[in-house]
Short mmCIF file of C-alpha atoms in Angstrom, two decimals:
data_model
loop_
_atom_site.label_atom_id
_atom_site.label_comp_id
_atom_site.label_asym_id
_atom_site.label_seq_id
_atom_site.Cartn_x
_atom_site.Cartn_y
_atom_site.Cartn_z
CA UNK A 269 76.38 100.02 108.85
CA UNK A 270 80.09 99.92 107.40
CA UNK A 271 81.65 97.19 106.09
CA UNK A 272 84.79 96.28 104.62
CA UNK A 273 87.26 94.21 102.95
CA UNK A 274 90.95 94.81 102.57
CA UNK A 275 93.76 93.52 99.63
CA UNK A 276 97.64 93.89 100.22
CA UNK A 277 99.22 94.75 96.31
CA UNK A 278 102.26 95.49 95.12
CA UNK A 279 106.16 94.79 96.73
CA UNK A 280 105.28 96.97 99.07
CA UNK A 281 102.29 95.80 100.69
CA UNK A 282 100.16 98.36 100.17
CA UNK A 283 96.81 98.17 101.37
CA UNK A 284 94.13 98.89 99.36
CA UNK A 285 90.71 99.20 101.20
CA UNK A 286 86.81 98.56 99.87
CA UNK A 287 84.32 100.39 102.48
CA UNK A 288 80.37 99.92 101.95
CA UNK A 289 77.29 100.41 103.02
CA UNK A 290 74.26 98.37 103.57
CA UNK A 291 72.91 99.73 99.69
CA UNK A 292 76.24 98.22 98.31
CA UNK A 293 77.60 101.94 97.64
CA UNK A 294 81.25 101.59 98.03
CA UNK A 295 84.57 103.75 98.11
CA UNK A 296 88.06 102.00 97.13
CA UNK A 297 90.94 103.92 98.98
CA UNK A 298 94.56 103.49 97.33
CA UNK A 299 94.43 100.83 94.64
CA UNK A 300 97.90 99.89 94.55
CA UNK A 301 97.93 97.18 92.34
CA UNK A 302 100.40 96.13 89.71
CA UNK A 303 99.56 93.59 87.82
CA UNK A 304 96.09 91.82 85.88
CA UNK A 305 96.19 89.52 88.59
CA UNK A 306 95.85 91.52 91.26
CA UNK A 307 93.49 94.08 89.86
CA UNK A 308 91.53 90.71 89.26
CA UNK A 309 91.26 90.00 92.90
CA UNK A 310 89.75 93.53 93.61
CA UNK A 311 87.14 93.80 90.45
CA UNK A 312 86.70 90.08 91.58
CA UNK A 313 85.55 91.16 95.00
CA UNK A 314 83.92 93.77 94.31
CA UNK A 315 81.48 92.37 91.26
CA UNK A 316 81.19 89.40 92.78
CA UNK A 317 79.22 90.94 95.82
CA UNK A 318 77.18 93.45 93.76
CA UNK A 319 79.12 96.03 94.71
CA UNK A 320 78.85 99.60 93.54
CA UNK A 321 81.47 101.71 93.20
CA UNK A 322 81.34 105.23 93.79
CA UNK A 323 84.55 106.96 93.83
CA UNK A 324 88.17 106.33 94.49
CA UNK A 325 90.15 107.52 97.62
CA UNK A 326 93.08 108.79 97.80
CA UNK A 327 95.64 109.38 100.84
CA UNK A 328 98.14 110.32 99.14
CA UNK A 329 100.21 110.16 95.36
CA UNK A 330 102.96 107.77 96.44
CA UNK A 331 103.37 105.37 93.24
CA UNK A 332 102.65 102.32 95.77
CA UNK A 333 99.20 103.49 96.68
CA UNK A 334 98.15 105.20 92.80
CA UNK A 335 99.62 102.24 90.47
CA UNK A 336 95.77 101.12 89.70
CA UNK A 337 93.63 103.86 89.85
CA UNK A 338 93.82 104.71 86.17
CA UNK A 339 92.58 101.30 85.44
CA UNK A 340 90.07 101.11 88.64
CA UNK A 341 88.37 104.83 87.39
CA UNK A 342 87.89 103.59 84.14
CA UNK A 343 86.84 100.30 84.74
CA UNK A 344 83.72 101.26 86.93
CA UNK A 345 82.68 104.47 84.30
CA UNK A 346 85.38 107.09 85.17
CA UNK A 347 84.88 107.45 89.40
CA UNK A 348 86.25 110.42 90.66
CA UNK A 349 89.85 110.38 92.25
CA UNK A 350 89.57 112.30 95.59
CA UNK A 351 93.17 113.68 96.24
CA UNK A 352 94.49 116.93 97.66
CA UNK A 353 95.50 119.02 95.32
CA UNK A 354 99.11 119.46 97.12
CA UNK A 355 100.04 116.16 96.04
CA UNK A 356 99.86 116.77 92.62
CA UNK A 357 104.02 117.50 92.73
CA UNK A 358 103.81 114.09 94.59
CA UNK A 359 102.41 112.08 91.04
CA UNK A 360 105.24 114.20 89.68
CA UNK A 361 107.80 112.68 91.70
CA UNK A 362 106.95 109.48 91.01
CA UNK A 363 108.96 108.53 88.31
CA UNK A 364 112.00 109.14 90.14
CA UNK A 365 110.86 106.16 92.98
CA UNK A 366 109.52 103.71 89.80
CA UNK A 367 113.18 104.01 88.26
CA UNK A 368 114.93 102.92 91.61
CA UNK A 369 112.48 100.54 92.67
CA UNK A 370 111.96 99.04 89.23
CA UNK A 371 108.04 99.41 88.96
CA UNK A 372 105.96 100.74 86.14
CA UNK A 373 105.28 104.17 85.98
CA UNK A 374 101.46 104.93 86.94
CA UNK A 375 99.08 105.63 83.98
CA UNK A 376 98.24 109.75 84.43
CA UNK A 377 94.66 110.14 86.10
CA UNK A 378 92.52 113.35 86.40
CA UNK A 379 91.68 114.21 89.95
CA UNK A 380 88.84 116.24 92.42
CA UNK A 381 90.87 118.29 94.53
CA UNK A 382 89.29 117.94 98.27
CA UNK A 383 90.48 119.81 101.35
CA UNK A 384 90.01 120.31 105.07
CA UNK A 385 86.30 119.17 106.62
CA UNK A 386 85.26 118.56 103.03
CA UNK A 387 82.07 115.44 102.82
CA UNK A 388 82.48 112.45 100.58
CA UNK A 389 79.16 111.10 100.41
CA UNK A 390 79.04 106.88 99.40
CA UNK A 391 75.79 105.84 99.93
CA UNK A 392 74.61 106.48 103.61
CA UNK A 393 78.45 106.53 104.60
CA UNK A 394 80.36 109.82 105.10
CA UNK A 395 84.08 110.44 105.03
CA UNK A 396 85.72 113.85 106.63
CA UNK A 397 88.77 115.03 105.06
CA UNK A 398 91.18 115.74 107.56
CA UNK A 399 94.84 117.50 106.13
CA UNK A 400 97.56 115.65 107.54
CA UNK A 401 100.84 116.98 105.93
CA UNK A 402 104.02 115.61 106.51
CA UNK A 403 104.66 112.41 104.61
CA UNK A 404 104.12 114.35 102.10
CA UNK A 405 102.57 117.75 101.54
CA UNK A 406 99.20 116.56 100.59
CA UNK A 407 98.67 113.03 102.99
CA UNK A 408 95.16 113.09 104.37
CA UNK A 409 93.32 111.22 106.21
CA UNK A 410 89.35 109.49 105.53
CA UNK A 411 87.21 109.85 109.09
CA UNK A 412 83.84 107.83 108.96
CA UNK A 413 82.29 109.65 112.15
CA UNK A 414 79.45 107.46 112.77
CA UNK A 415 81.58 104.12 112.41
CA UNK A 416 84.44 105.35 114.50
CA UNK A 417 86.50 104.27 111.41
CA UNK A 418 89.50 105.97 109.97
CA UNK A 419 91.69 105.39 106.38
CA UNK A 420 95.17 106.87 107.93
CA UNK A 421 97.00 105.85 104.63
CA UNK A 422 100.83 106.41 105.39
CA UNK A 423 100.66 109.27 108.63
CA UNK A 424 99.91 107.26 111.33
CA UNK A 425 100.97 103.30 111.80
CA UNK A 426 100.25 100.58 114.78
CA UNK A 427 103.19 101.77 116.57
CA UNK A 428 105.30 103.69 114.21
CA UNK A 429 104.47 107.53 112.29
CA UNK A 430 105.06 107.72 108.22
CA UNK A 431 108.72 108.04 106.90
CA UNK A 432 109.53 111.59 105.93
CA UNK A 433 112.72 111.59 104.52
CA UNK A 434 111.42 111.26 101.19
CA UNK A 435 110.96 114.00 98.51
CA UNK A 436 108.18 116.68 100.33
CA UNK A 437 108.70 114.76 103.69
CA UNK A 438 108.47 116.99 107.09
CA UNK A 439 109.06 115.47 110.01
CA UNK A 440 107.64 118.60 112.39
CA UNK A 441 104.58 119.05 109.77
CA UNK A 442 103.74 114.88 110.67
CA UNK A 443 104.00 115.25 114.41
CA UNK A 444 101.78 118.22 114.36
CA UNK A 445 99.55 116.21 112.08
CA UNK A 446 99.53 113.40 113.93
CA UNK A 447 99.18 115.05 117.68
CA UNK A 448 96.98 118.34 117.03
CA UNK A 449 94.99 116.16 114.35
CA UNK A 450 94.35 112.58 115.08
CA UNK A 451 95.10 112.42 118.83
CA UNK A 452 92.38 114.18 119.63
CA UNK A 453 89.94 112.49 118.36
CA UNK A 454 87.67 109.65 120.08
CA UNK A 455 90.07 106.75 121.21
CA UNK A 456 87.88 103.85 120.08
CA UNK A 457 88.33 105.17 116.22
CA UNK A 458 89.49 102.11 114.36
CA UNK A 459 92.60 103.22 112.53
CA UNK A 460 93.69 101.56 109.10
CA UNK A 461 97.04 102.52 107.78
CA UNK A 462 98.50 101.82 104.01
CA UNK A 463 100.59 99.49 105.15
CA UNK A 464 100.37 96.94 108.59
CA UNK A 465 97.97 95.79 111.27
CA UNK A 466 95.04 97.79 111.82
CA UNK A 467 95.16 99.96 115.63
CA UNK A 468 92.93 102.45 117.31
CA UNK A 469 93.45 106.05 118.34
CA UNK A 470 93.50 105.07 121.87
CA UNK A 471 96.07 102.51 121.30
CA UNK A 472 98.52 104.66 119.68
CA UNK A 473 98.20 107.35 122.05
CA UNK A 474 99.56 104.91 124.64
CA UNK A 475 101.89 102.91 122.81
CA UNK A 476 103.85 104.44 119.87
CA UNK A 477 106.92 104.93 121.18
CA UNK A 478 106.98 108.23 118.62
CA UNK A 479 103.82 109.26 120.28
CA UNK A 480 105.24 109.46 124.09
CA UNK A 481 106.91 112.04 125.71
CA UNK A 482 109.90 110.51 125.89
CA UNK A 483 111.56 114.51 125.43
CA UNK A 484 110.27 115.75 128.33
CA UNK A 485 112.20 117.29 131.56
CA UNK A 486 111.85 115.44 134.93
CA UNK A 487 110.09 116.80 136.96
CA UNK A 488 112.41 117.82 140.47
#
């Protein structure tokens, strides 16, 4: 059985996600935070329930979503970072948003490059790689099959798509993600984005108004 428990850190409200098993093997997707006190709240949680940590997950290299994992890796015996190797230019670019926006610089971290279909095993749990460019060149998404449970990180929203006007953003590479990717999958997948209220693939294909074919000739 899955189970779960979910932090908002940083200005940005970044969601960073703990995922389970009934053995206490756990995965922590995009640990955002930015200060002691925050990263207190997640060790906090995660000791305090006998947790045990097996590897971090990454969606993508945004600065929002990677300010932690340095610390997180290292704090649990070096996990491994899971990230796609395409967004290693995107933990280049960060310095440029941590200038603007004022925020620390993330500590450097060594990552396992993972890519289409590949398994990431946490205990009895298993989550499916699935590329979905467009955000940014290496955004993917974490599919736990059996759960009908889904880590979208920044692609897919309750009712809105990722931005893509930043550095490595394409806005035809997302829709094609999003559509030829995630749409087709089983409608009753729970769907839990970086950032907002959880959805489901079923609701999004009905409601997000970037979703619907709003483009499409009438029919005479």
């Amino acid at each position: 059985m899955i189970h779960r428990e979910y932090f908002t850190f940083n200005a940005f409200q970044t969601r960073c996600s703990v995922i389970w098993d009934d053995e206490g093997f756990c995965a922590i997707a995009d640990p955002g935070f930015e200060s002691a006190r925050e990263r207190d709240r997640l060790t906090s949680f995660i000791d305090g329930h006998g947790l045990k940590p097996v590897c971090i997950l990454l969606t993508h290299g945004h600065f929002d979503h990677v300010l932690g994992v340095a610390e997180t890796a290292s704090v649990y015996g070096g996990l491994p970072v899971y990230m796609h190797p395409a967004d290693k230019a995107t933990l280049e670019s960060n310095s440029f948003f941590c200038r603007n926006f004022g925020v620390p610089m993330p500590e450097a971290f060594v990552t396992t490059d993972i890519t289409e279909g590949a398994e990431i095993k946490v205990g009895s749990l298993c989550f499916e790689v699935i590329e979905t460019p467009g955000h940014t060149p290496g955004g993917v998404c974490y599919l736990e099959r059996k759960s009908r449970y889904m880590l979208s990180g920044d692609t897919l929203f309750a009712g809105a798509i990722g931005r893509t006007d930043h550095p490595g953003g394409d806005y035809d590479a997302i829709m094609k993600s999003i559509l030829e990717k995630l749409m087709v999958l089983d409608g009753e997948i729970e769907v839990v984005p970086g950032h907002g209220p959880a959805t489901s693939i079923a609701e999004e294909g009905m409601t997000n108004p970037f979703l619907l074919p709003f483009n499409e000739p009438y029919e005479e």
